Amino acid sequence: MTHIQIRLSDLNSLVSEVVRDNFPSPLWIVAEVASLSVAKGSGHTYLELVEKSGSRTVAQARGNIWNTNRAALLDFERVTRGQLAPGMEVLISAQVTFHAQYGYSLNILAIDPNFTLGDMARRRQQVIDRLTAENLIDRNKQFALPLVPQRIAVISSSTAAGWQDFQKRIAQNRGEYWFDLHLIPALMQGNQAATSICDALAHVDACSQRFDCVVIIRGGGGAVDLHCFDSEPIARAIAGMSLPVVSGIGHERDTSICDMVACYTAATPTAAAELLIQRVEMFEAAMDGLWARASTRARCLLEEQTNCLQLLELRLGISTQGALTRHEQILSRTAGQARNAVNTLLDRHERSLGQLAAFAKPAARAALGLHARALERAGASAGACCLAHMRELGASLAQAERQIAHGAERLLAGAAHALDLAERDVRANDPGRILARGYSITRRAGSTLRSVEDLEPGAQIETILASGRITSRVERTEEVV
């Protein structure tokens, strides 16, 4: 059997002619960028392009953007405001080539930026649909910033301008509030940004008791640069946080998925800092308002109580004056009644004693006369008998005298006791003792005042206290209902 032999270079030359003949014009090809590198010396860009079905690669090719055609890459970056990066799906205009030494490749002439942006939007919407179906969009919104958020975990690049802007605004807050900032460094763009941010979120959540909230900040960029913030892993990590998340990503397009799932959204890192400062300012203003209302209420209560005390003082003075007047009248009546009662009692006992004396003297004289006549008739022989009768009569007279004296003593003792009671009552109601207890008597022109109706402004009055007298003029009178 005879074999046809051909050199590899000849075969490759034949293949090159076939490719050149069958693909004379550039083609628009859809592929995903698997890897990318730029040659330092020449400036050529080399890409590895793939097509995937799920996670399986079904096609692969090498792409080249020669330095002479670098404008194609620059146009793509200008429109998308981001750099071409692995993971992007692109629509490229390429010339199919087969080099005898280097083999099959695609010389890229142009990259359609609108296709890449559209694909990013399509993927973004798919992520939003999945998050919505699982009720993850609003999960972090169940949290609220503390009244005074001061312990802040910040996820950002340590060299990013956004981190510097955030620190500067926090340091220059108007109220000079204290904030404790903890930076958790992370990549904020590129193929590894999503993984880096997710790791930072997991670190914060593991020590969440140390923080009041977490802030994700990036200084800005185009749609491609910020594509990582539409990442589904970042969105799920934010939804699963046990702290409120503030998104402070400075982007020019509408809203990232990171913004959608975060509890609070700020347009820039500076705005995120302002949001925290305003939260503390609102708390301080609320406290100032509460203090002002409490002070006003306290002053009102104090004024009300002062007015009540003044009214009570006025009422007490009027009622005290009335009570003193009544007691003065009662004392006067009681003293008069006591004097009259004592005089009446003494007169009655005096009359009783006079009657007893008037009765005893005639009886004694009659008895003595009777016995004298009997003695005269009886003569000397009846002397002894008369003497006995005289003795008997003397004993009777002595007994009567004792009875009269005893009765007089009882009457005098009763009168003395009644007089003591009257004297104690008079002392108990003595105006001087009442004044010593804090009461006073008000007089005008020597007469005791019993009503404010007897006074008019400008009248001169005299107030009698236990310790002395006060002379004053009336400025105002008020009746107590």
GROMACS .gro file of C-alpha atoms in nm:
model
  481
    1MET     CA    1   0.000   0.000   0.000
    2THR     CA    2   0.140   0.335  -0.100
    3HIS     CA    3   0.108   0.629   0.145
    4ILE     CA    4   0.079   0.985   0.033
    5GLN     CA    5   0.326   1.189   0.229
    6ILE     CA    6   0.304   1.567   0.294
    7ARG     CA    7   0.501   1.798   0.512
    8LEU     CA    8   0.327   1.974   0.804
    9SER     CA    9   0.422   2.311   0.666
   10ASP     CA   10   0.265   2.223   0.334
   11LEU     CA   11  -0.050   2.100   0.511
   12ASN     CA   12  -0.072   2.416   0.711
   13SER     CA   13  -0.021   2.621   0.399
   14LEU     CA   14  -0.309   2.434   0.234
   15VAL     CA   15  -0.529   2.489   0.538
   16SER     CA   16  -0.432   2.857   0.540
   17GLU     CA   17  -0.535   2.886   0.172
   18VAL     CA   18  -0.867   2.712   0.244
   19VAL     CA   19  -0.939   2.944   0.539
   20ARG     CA   20  -0.840   3.247   0.333
   21ASP     CA   21  -1.054   3.140   0.040
   22ASN     CA   22  -1.360   3.054   0.253
   23PHE     CA   23  -1.340   3.350   0.495
   24PRO     CA   24  -1.231   3.639   0.278
   25SER     CA   25  -1.420   3.897   0.494
   26PRO     CA   26  -1.434   3.954   0.872
   27LEU     CA   27  -1.711   3.782   1.070
   28TRP     CA   28  -1.911   3.898   1.374
   29ILE     CA   29  -1.854   3.632   1.639
   30VAL     CA   30  -2.013   3.592   1.982
   31ALA     CA   31  -1.780   3.455   2.250
   32GLU     CA   32  -1.685   3.488   2.615
   33VAL     CA   33  -1.349   3.624   2.725
   34ALA     CA   34  -1.181   3.347   2.925
   35SER     CA   35  -0.848   3.521   2.977
   36LEU     CA   36  -0.666   3.835   2.866
   37SER     CA   37  -0.306   3.955   2.867
   38VAL     CA   38  -0.113   4.249   2.724
   39ALA     CA   39   0.241   4.213   2.598
   40LYS     CA   40   0.455   4.473   2.770
   41GLY     CA   41   0.695   4.531   2.487
   42SER     CA   42   0.469   4.529   2.180
   43GLY     CA   43   0.141   4.637   2.341
   44HIS     CA   44  -0.044   4.354   2.164
   45THR     CA   45  -0.347   4.212   2.352
   46TYR     CA   46  -0.396   3.836   2.355
   47LEU     CA   47  -0.732   3.681   2.445
   48GLU     CA   48  -0.859   3.331   2.504
   49LEU     CA   49  -1.216   3.312   2.373
   50VAL     CA   50  -1.457   3.035   2.464
   51GLU     CA   51  -1.818   2.929   2.420
   52LYS     CA   52  -1.989   2.749   2.707
   53SER     CA   53  -2.293   2.536   2.749
   54GLY     CA   54  -2.369   2.563   3.118
   55SER     CA   55  -2.037   2.502   3.285
   56ARG     CA   56  -1.894   2.303   2.992
   57THR     CA   57  -1.669   2.463   2.728
   58VAL     CA   58  -1.786   2.362   2.380
   59ALA     CA   59  -1.553   2.579   2.169
   60GLN     CA   60  -1.227   2.766   2.212
   61ALA     CA   61  -1.014   2.999   2.003
   62ARG     CA   62  -0.727   3.242   2.037
   63GLY     CA   63  -0.789   3.612   1.966
   64ASN     CA   64  -0.544   3.892   1.898
   65ILE     CA   65  -0.580   4.268   1.911
   66TRP     CA   66  -0.266   4.400   1.747
   67ASN     CA   67  -0.122   4.723   1.877
   68THR     CA   68  -0.189   4.880   1.538
   69ASN     CA   69  -0.560   4.816   1.596
   70ARG     CA   70  -0.567   4.920   1.962
   71ALA     CA   71  -0.832   5.184   1.881
   72ALA     CA   72  -1.090   4.901   1.875
   73LEU     CA   73  -1.017   4.825   2.240
   74LEU     CA   74  -1.010   5.192   2.337
   75ASP     CA   75  -1.349   5.252   2.171
   76PHE     CA   76  -1.500   4.965   2.370
   77GLU     CA   77  -1.360   5.100   2.697
   78ARG     CA   78  -1.475   5.455   2.618
   79VAL     CA   79  -1.838   5.351   2.561
   80THR     CA   80  -1.862   5.100   2.846
   81ARG     CA   81  -1.647   5.316   3.079
   82GLY     CA   82  -1.474   4.996   3.185
   83GLN     CA   83  -1.199   4.763   3.082
   84LEU     CA   84  -1.237   4.443   2.885
   85ALA     CA   85  -1.216   4.164   3.144
   86PRO     CA   86  -1.252   3.787   3.174
   87GLY     CA   87  -1.609   3.669   3.212
   88MET     CA   88  -1.753   3.922   2.966
   89GLU     CA   89  -1.954   3.805   2.671
   90VAL     CA   90  -1.854   4.004   2.365
   91LEU     CA   91  -1.953   4.048   2.001
   92ILE     CA   92  -1.633   4.089   1.801
   93SER     CA   93  -1.558   4.158   1.438
   94ALA     CA   94  -1.264   3.929   1.350
   95GLN     CA   95  -1.072   3.805   1.054
   96VAL     CA   96  -1.032   3.426   1.059
   97THR     CA   97  -0.665   3.333   1.001
   98PHE     CA   98  -0.456   3.023   0.999
   99HIS     CA   99  -0.080   3.071   1.029
  100ALA     CA  100   0.147   2.791   0.920
  101GLN     CA  101   0.353   2.824   1.239
  102TYR     CA  102   0.108   2.961   1.499
  103GLY     CA  103  -0.209   2.791   1.380
  104TYR     CA  104  -0.572   2.907   1.401
  105SER     CA  105  -0.655   3.250   1.550
  106LEU     CA  106  -0.892   3.545   1.522
  107ASN     CA  107  -0.754   3.889   1.444
  108ILE     CA  108  -1.001   4.117   1.626
  109LEU     CA  109  -1.086   4.435   1.436
  110ALA     CA  110  -1.373   4.574   1.649
  111ILE     CA  111  -1.572   4.500   1.966
  112ASP     CA  112  -1.940   4.597   1.988
  113PRO     CA  113  -1.982   4.767   2.331
  114ASN     CA  114  -2.363   4.771   2.308
  115PHE     CA  115  -2.376   4.393   2.288
  116THR     CA  116  -2.168   4.358   2.604
  117LEU     CA  117  -2.380   4.614   2.786
  118GLY     CA  118  -2.696   4.441   2.671
  119ASP     CA  119  -2.570   4.104   2.785
  120MET     CA  120  -2.479   4.249   3.121
  121ALA     CA  121  -2.829   4.395   3.149
  122ARG     CA  122  -2.984   4.060   3.056
  123ARG     CA  123  -2.780   3.876   3.316
  124ARG     CA  124  -2.857   4.148   3.570
  125GLN     CA  125  -3.231   4.107   3.517
  126GLN     CA  126  -3.203   3.731   3.557
  127VAL     CA  127  -3.032   3.782   3.893
  128ILE     CA  128  -3.304   4.028   4.001
  129ASP     CA  129  -3.577   3.781   3.901
  130ARG     CA  130  -3.418   3.501   4.105
  131LEU     CA  131  -3.369   3.723   4.412
  132THR     CA  132  -3.727   3.850   4.389
  133ALA     CA  133  -3.866   3.497   4.362
  134GLU     CA  134  -3.678   3.402   4.681
  135ASN     CA  135  -3.789   3.719   4.869
  136LEU     CA  136  -3.429   3.832   4.913
  137ILE     CA  137  -3.461   4.185   4.769
  138ASP     CA  138  -3.611   4.333   5.088
  139ARG     CA  139  -3.465   4.101   5.350
  140ASN     CA  140  -3.192   4.339   5.471
  141LYS     CA  141  -3.449   4.621   5.485
  142GLN     CA  142  -3.605   4.456   5.790
  143PHE     CA  143  -3.321   4.614   5.986
  144ALA     CA  144  -3.297   4.981   6.077
  145LEU     CA  145  -2.998   5.195   6.158
  146PRO     CA  146  -2.957   5.249   6.533
  147LEU     CA  147  -3.059   5.591   6.662
  148VAL     CA  148  -2.689   5.675   6.697
  149PRO     CA  149  -2.486   5.465   6.446
  150GLN     CA  150  -2.121   5.519   6.537
  151ARG     CA  151  -1.946   5.180   6.512
  152ILE     CA  152  -1.910   5.144   6.135
  153ALA     CA  153  -1.763   4.852   5.938
  154VAL     CA  154  -1.646   4.981   5.598
  155ILE     CA  155  -1.583   4.747   5.302
  156SER     CA  156  -1.365   4.920   5.045
  157SER     CA  157  -1.021   4.927   4.892
  158SER     CA  158  -0.771   5.087   5.127
  159THR     CA  159  -0.629   5.296   4.840
  160ALA     CA  160  -0.962   5.395   4.682
  161ALA     CA  161  -1.050   5.764   4.653
  162GLY     CA  162  -1.400   5.678   4.776
  163TRP     CA  163  -1.260   5.554   5.109
  164GLN     CA  164  -1.063   5.877   5.147
  165ASP     CA  165  -1.373   6.086   5.069
  166PHE     CA  166  -1.577   5.889   5.323
  167GLN     CA  167  -1.320   5.940   5.600
  168LYS     CA  168  -1.287   6.310   5.522
  169ARG     CA  169  -1.663   6.374   5.540
  170ILE     CA  170  -1.695   6.176   5.865
  171ALA     CA  171  -1.407   6.371   6.022
  172GLN     CA  172  -1.556   6.707   5.920
  173ASN     CA  173  -1.909   6.647   6.053
  174ARG     CA  174  -2.077   6.963   6.179
  175GLY     CA  175  -2.164   6.830   6.523
  176GLU     CA  176  -1.811   6.694   6.585
  177TYR     CA  177  -1.964   6.352   6.653
  178TRP     CA  178  -1.741   6.055   6.725
  179PHE     CA  179  -1.741   5.763   6.479
  180ASP     CA  180  -1.542   5.441   6.513
  181LEU     CA  181  -1.450   5.331   6.158
  182HIS     CA  182  -1.317   4.979   6.087
  183LEU     CA  183  -1.193   4.918   5.730
  184ILE     CA  184  -1.227   4.564   5.595
  185PRO     CA  185  -1.020   4.575   5.273
  186ALA     CA  186  -1.163   4.419   4.957
  187LEU     CA  187  -1.116   4.433   4.580
  188MET     CA  188  -1.375   4.666   4.431
  189GLN     CA  189  -1.340   4.578   4.061
  190GLY     CA  190  -1.213   4.300   3.843
  191ASN     CA  191  -1.280   3.930   3.813
  192GLN     CA  192  -1.206   3.861   4.182
  193ALA     CA  193  -1.402   4.155   4.326
  194ALA     CA  194  -1.721   3.960   4.394
  195THR     CA  195  -1.540   3.690   4.589
  196SER     CA  196  -1.337   3.948   4.784
  197ILE     CA  197  -1.646   4.150   4.881
  198CYS     CA  198  -1.836   3.837   4.985
  199ASP     CA  199  -1.544   3.734   5.209
  200ALA     CA  200  -1.542   4.080   5.369
  201LEU     CA  201  -1.918   4.064   5.435
  202ALA     CA  202  -1.880   3.721   5.593
  203HIS     CA  203  -1.602   3.855   5.819
  204VAL     CA  204  -1.821   4.144   5.938
  205ASP     CA  205  -2.121   3.919   5.998
  206ALA     CA  206  -1.911   3.684   6.209
  207CYS     CA  207  -1.839   3.967   6.457
  208SER     CA  208  -2.158   4.168   6.402
  209GLN     CA  209  -2.192   4.253   6.773
  210ARG     CA  210  -1.897   4.493   6.734
  211PHE     CA  211  -2.072   4.709   6.474
  212ASP     CA  212  -2.388   4.914   6.425
  213CYS     CA  213  -2.393   4.879   6.046
  214VAL     CA  214  -2.173   4.796   5.745
  215VAL     CA  215  -2.101   5.036   5.457
  216ILE     CA  216  -1.989   4.926   5.108
  217ILE     CA  217  -1.824   5.213   4.922
  218ARG     CA  218  -1.658   5.262   4.585
  219GLY     CA  219  -1.560   5.589   4.426
  220GLY     CA  220  -1.734   5.551   4.091
  221GLY     CA  221  -1.688   5.419   3.740
  222GLY     CA  222  -1.869   5.296   3.433
  223ALA     CA  223  -2.103   5.006   3.388
  224VAL     CA  224  -1.829   4.753   3.323
  225ASP     CA  225  -1.618   4.865   3.619
  226LEU     CA  226  -1.917   4.835   3.849
  227HIS     CA  227  -2.045   4.512   3.699
  228CYS     CA  228  -1.934   4.318   4.008
  229PHE     CA  229  -2.198   4.500   4.215
  230ASP     CA  230  -2.461   4.323   4.005
  231SER     CA  231  -2.313   3.995   4.123
  232GLU     CA  232  -2.561   3.742   4.258
  233PRO     CA  233  -2.321   3.615   4.531
  234ILE     CA  234  -2.280   3.971   4.668
  235ALA     CA  235  -2.656   4.025   4.663
  236ARG     CA  236  -2.717   3.700   4.852
  237ALA     CA  237  -2.444   3.785   5.103
  238ILE     CA  238  -2.603   4.125   5.173
  239ALA     CA  239  -2.949   3.968   5.209
  240GLY     CA  240  -2.812   3.724   5.464
  241MET     CA  241  -2.640   3.988   5.682
  242SER     CA  242  -2.749   4.037   6.044
  243LEU     CA  243  -2.664   4.411   6.024
  244PRO     CA  244  -2.814   4.691   5.814
  245VAL     CA  245  -2.607   4.748   5.499
  246VAL     CA  246  -2.547   5.093   5.348
  247SER     CA  247  -2.451   5.095   4.980
  248GLY     CA  248  -2.241   5.398   4.884
  249ILE     CA  249  -2.134   5.315   4.528
  250GLY     CA  250  -2.069   5.614   4.306
  251HIS     CA  251  -2.217   5.503   3.973
  252GLU     CA  252  -2.351   5.690   3.675
  253ARG     CA  253  -2.624   5.447   3.572
  254ASP     CA  254  -2.948   5.387   3.759
  255THR     CA  255  -2.909   5.134   4.039
  256SER     CA  256  -2.694   4.829   4.104
  257ILE     CA  257  -2.832   4.508   4.250
  258CYS     CA  258  -2.617   4.580   4.555
  259ASP     CA  259  -2.816   4.905   4.596
  260MET     CA  260  -3.144   4.719   4.557
  261VAL     CA  261  -3.082   4.463   4.831
  262ALA     CA  262  -2.908   4.702   5.075
  263CYS     CA  263  -3.104   4.851   5.364
  264TYR     CA  264  -2.998   5.208   5.273
  265THR     CA  265  -2.859   5.351   4.947
  266ALA     CA  266  -2.639   5.656   4.893
  267ALA     CA  267  -2.526   5.792   4.558
  268THR     CA  268  -2.159   5.832   4.659
  269PRO     CA  269  -1.926   5.745   4.948
  270THR     CA  270  -1.955   6.106   5.066
  271ALA     CA  271  -2.335   6.076   5.061
  272ALA     CA  272  -2.309   5.754   5.264
  273ALA     CA  273  -2.107   5.939   5.527
  274GLU     CA  274  -2.363   6.222   5.522
  275LEU     CA  275  -2.644   5.970   5.579
  276LEU     CA  276  -2.477   5.846   5.899
  277ILE     CA  277  -2.406   6.200   6.019
  278GLN     CA  278  -2.766   6.308   5.956
  279ARG     CA  279  -2.889   6.010   6.156
  280VAL     CA  280  -2.692   6.128   6.460
  281GLU     CA  281  -2.802   6.489   6.398
  282MET     CA  282  -3.166   6.378   6.392
  283PHE     CA  283  -3.119   6.203   6.727
  284GLU     CA  284  -2.956   6.512   6.878
  285ALA     CA  285  -3.235   6.735   6.742
  286ALA     CA  286  -3.497   6.497   6.884
  287MET     CA  287  -3.325   6.507   7.224
  288ASP     CA  288  -3.308   6.888   7.209
  289GLY     CA  289  -3.678   6.897   7.126
  290LEU     CA  290  -3.763   6.665   7.413
  291TRP     CA  291  -3.552   6.875   7.650
  292ALA     CA  292  -3.720   7.196   7.531
  293ARG     CA  293  -4.067   7.046   7.573
  294ALA     CA  294  -3.977   6.908   7.915
  295SER     CA  295  -3.839   7.246   8.024
  296THR     CA  296  -4.147   7.429   7.898
  297ARG     CA  297  -4.377   7.182   8.069
  298ALA     CA  298  -4.179   7.211   8.392
  299ARG     CA  299  -4.203   7.591   8.382
  300CYS     CA  300  -4.578   7.572   8.319
  301LEU     CA  301  -4.625   7.330   8.607
  302LEU     CA  302  -4.414   7.552   8.832
  303GLU     CA  303  -4.622   7.856   8.740
  304GLU     CA  304  -4.944   7.663   8.796
  305GLN     CA  305  -4.829   7.540   9.136
  306THR     CA  306  -4.707   7.889   9.230
  307ASN     CA  307  -5.047   8.033   9.141
  308CYS     CA  308  -5.219   7.756   9.338
  309LEU     CA  309  -4.998   7.826   9.639
  310GLN     CA  310  -5.069   8.197   9.619
  311LEU     CA  311  -5.442   8.130   9.598
  312LEU     CA  312  -5.421   7.886   9.890
  313GLU     CA  313  -5.222   8.140  10.085
  314LEU     CA  314  -5.487   8.403  10.019
  315ARG     CA  315  -5.769   8.166  10.110
  316LEU     CA  316  -5.587   8.051  10.423
  317GLY     CA  317  -5.529   8.410  10.531
  318ILE     CA  318  -5.896   8.497  10.482
  319SER     CA  319  -6.022   8.182  10.653
  320THR     CA  320  -5.770   8.229  10.935
  321GLN     CA  321  -5.883   8.586  10.983
  322GLY     CA  322  -6.244   8.468  10.989
  323ALA     CA  323  -6.159   8.193  11.235
  324LEU     CA  324  -5.972   8.437  11.459
  325THR     CA  325  -6.265   8.676  11.451
  326ARG     CA  326  -6.508   8.397  11.536
  327HIS     CA  327  -6.286   8.271  11.819
  328GLU     CA  328  -6.243   8.623  11.946
  329GLN     CA  329  -6.619   8.659  11.962
  330ILE     CA  330  -6.653   8.318  12.124
  331LEU     CA  331  -6.387   8.409  12.383
  332SER     CA  332  -6.559   8.736  12.460
  333ARG     CA  333  -6.893   8.563  12.502
  334THR     CA  334  -6.738   8.280  12.707
  335ALA     CA  335  -6.557   8.523  12.936
  336GLY     CA  336  -6.876   8.721  12.992
  337GLN     CA  337  -7.074   8.407  13.051
  338ALA     CA  338  -6.811   8.280  13.296
  339ARG     CA  339  -6.811   8.605  13.489
  340ASN     CA  340  -7.190   8.611  13.502
  341ALA     CA  341  -7.205   8.246  13.608
  342VAL     CA  342  -6.951   8.302  13.888
  343ASN     CA  343  -7.128   8.615  14.009
  344THR     CA  344  -7.466   8.441  14.000
  345LEU     CA  345  -7.327   8.140  14.188
  346LEU     CA  346  -7.166   8.358  14.451
  347ASP     CA  347  -7.482   8.563  14.494
  348ARG     CA  348  -7.689   8.247  14.532
  349HIS     CA  349  -7.459   8.101  14.798
  350GLU     CA  350  -7.437   8.434  14.974
  351ARG     CA  351  -7.816   8.449  14.994
  352SER     CA  352  -7.826   8.088  15.116
  353LEU     CA  353  -7.576   8.169  15.391
  354GLY     CA  354  -7.773   8.480  15.487
  355GLN     CA  355  -8.092   8.281  15.503
  356LEU     CA  356  -7.926   8.015  15.720
  357ALA     CA  357  -7.786   8.280  15.952
  358ALA     CA  358  -8.117   8.462  15.972
  359PHE     CA  359  -8.292   8.135  16.055
  360ALA     CA  360  -8.037   8.017  16.310
  361LYS     CA  361  -8.019   8.335  16.516
  362PRO     CA  362  -8.396   8.366  16.600
  363ALA     CA  363  -8.415   7.994  16.670
  364ALA     CA  364  -8.123   8.017  16.908
  365ARG     CA  365  -8.263   8.323  17.080
  366ALA     CA  366  -8.607   8.158  17.114
  367ALA     CA  367  -8.452   7.843  17.259
  368LEU     CA  368  -8.244   8.045  17.503
  369GLY     CA  369  -8.546   8.247  17.612
  370LEU     CA  370  -8.753   7.933  17.658
  371HIS     CA  371  -8.492   7.770  17.874
  372ALA     CA  372  -8.440   8.087  18.077
  373ARG     CA  373  -8.808   8.106  18.165
  374ALA     CA  374  -8.807   7.737  18.252
  375LEU     CA  375  -8.513   7.794  18.483
  376GLU     CA  376  -8.686   8.077  18.650
  377ARG     CA  377  -8.998   7.866  18.711
  378ALA     CA  378  -8.816   7.557  18.819
  379GLY     CA  379  -8.598   7.733  19.068
  380ALA     CA  380  -8.280   7.622  19.215
  381SER     CA  381  -8.397   7.265  19.254
  382ALA     CA  382  -8.412   7.225  18.879
  383GLY     CA  383  -8.066   7.369  18.824
  384ALA     CA  384  -7.911   7.038  18.745
  385CYS     CA  385  -8.189   6.951  18.508
  386CYS     CA  386  -8.160   7.287  18.338
  387LEU     CA  387  -7.788   7.243  18.311
  388ALA     CA  388  -7.842   6.915  18.136
  389HIS     CA  389  -8.092   7.075  17.903
  390MET     CA  390  -7.849   7.356  17.839
  391ARG     CA  391  -7.581   7.112  17.754
  392GLU     CA  392  -7.816   6.932  17.521
  393LEU     CA  393  -7.914   7.257  17.359
  394GLY     CA  394  -7.550   7.354  17.331
  395ALA     CA  395  -7.472   7.026  17.158
  396SER     CA  396  -7.765   7.081  16.923
  397LEU     CA  397  -7.645   7.431  16.845
  398ALA     CA  398  -7.289   7.307  16.784
  399GLN     CA  399  -7.415   7.040  16.549
  400ALA     CA  400  -7.628   7.293  16.362
  401GLU     CA  401  -7.328   7.522  16.336
  402ARG     CA  402  -7.116   7.241  16.196
  403GLN     CA  403  -7.383   7.152  15.941
  404ILE     CA  404  -7.411   7.514  15.836
  405ALA     CA  405  -7.032   7.543  15.800
  406HIS     CA  406  -7.008   7.213  15.606
  407GLY     CA  407  -7.285   7.320  15.368
  408ALA     CA  408  -7.119   7.656  15.315
  409GLU     CA  409  -6.786   7.485  15.241
  410ARG     CA  410  -6.951   7.257  14.980
  411LEU     CA  411  -7.117   7.552  14.813
  412LEU     CA  412  -6.790   7.748  14.808
  413ALA     CA  413  -6.594   7.446  14.674
  414GLY     CA  414  -6.846   7.396  14.392
  415ALA     CA  415  -6.830   7.765  14.307
  416ALA     CA  416  -6.448   7.756  14.310
  417HIS     CA  417  -6.444   7.450  14.076
  418ALA     CA  418  -6.683   7.617  13.833
  419LEU     CA  419  -6.464   7.926  13.843
  420ASP     CA  420  -6.150   7.716  13.766
  421LEU     CA  421  -6.322   7.557  13.465
  422ALA     CA  422  -6.427   7.898  13.339
  423GLU     CA  423  -6.072   8.029  13.390
  424ARG     CA  424  -5.916   7.736  13.196
  425ASP     CA  425  -6.164   7.788  12.911
  426VAL     CA  426  -6.077   8.157  12.906
  427ARG     CA  427  -5.701   8.076  12.898
  428ALA     CA  428  -5.746   7.814  12.625
  429ASN     CA  429  -5.923   8.067  12.406
  430ASP     CA  430  -5.689   8.351  12.490
  431PRO     CA  431  -5.619   8.548  12.163
  432GLY     CA  432  -5.252   8.570  12.261
  433ARG     CA  433  -5.218   8.192  12.257
  434ILE     CA  434  -5.399   8.167  11.923
  435LEU     CA  435  -5.166   8.427  11.777
  436ALA     CA  436  -4.865   8.230  11.905
  437ARG     CA  437  -4.979   7.935  11.687
  438GLY     CA  438  -4.922   8.143  11.370
  439TYR     CA  439  -5.255   8.318  11.326
  440SER     CA  440  -5.294   8.696  11.301
  441ILE     CA  441  -5.562   8.962  11.351
  442THR     CA  442  -5.612   9.239  11.099
  443ARG     CA  443  -5.764   9.568  11.213
  444ARG     CA  444  -5.856   9.889  11.046
  445ALA     CA  445  -5.906  10.206  11.253
  446GLY     CA  446  -5.915   9.992  11.571
  447SER     CA  447  -6.187   9.757  11.440
  448THR     CA  448  -6.130   9.392  11.350
  449LEU     CA  449  -6.172   9.318  10.977
  450ARG     CA  450  -6.405   9.031  10.891
  451SER     CA  451  -6.440   9.064  10.509
  452VAL     CA  452  -6.240   9.199  10.212
  453GLU     CA  453  -6.551   9.395  10.121
  454ASP     CA  454  -6.461   9.633  10.407
  455LEU     CA  455  -6.136   9.728  10.232
  456GLU     CA  456  -6.042   9.923   9.924
  457PRO     CA  457  -5.700   9.972   9.759
  458GLY     CA  458  -5.492  10.228   9.949
  459ALA     CA  459  -5.651  10.162  10.288
  460GLN     CA  460  -5.415  10.139  10.586
  461ILE     CA  461  -5.445   9.826  10.795
  462GLU     CA  462  -5.277   9.690  11.108
  463THR     CA  463  -5.183   9.319  11.138
  464ILE     CA  464  -5.140   9.186  11.493
  465LEU     CA  465  -4.899   8.893  11.536
  466ALA     CA  466  -4.779   8.716  11.847
  467SER     CA  467  -4.447   8.900  11.822
  468GLY     CA  468  -4.573   9.247  11.730
  469ARG     CA  469  -4.775   9.460  11.494
  470ILE     CA  470  -4.741   9.537  11.120
  471THR     CA  471  -4.883   9.846  10.952
  472SER     CA  472  -4.939   9.818  10.574
  473ARG     CA  473  -5.146   9.947  10.282
  474VAL     CA  474  -5.382   9.745  10.065
  475GLU     CA  475  -5.286   9.712   9.698
  476ARG     CA  476  -5.546   9.460   9.584
  477THR     CA  477  -5.831   9.255   9.731
  478GLU     CA  478  -5.981   8.931   9.602
  479GLU     CA  479  -6.281   8.741   9.726
  480VAL     CA  480  -6.257   8.363   9.768
  481VAL     CA  481  -6.550   8.174   9.622
   0.00000   0.00000   0.00000
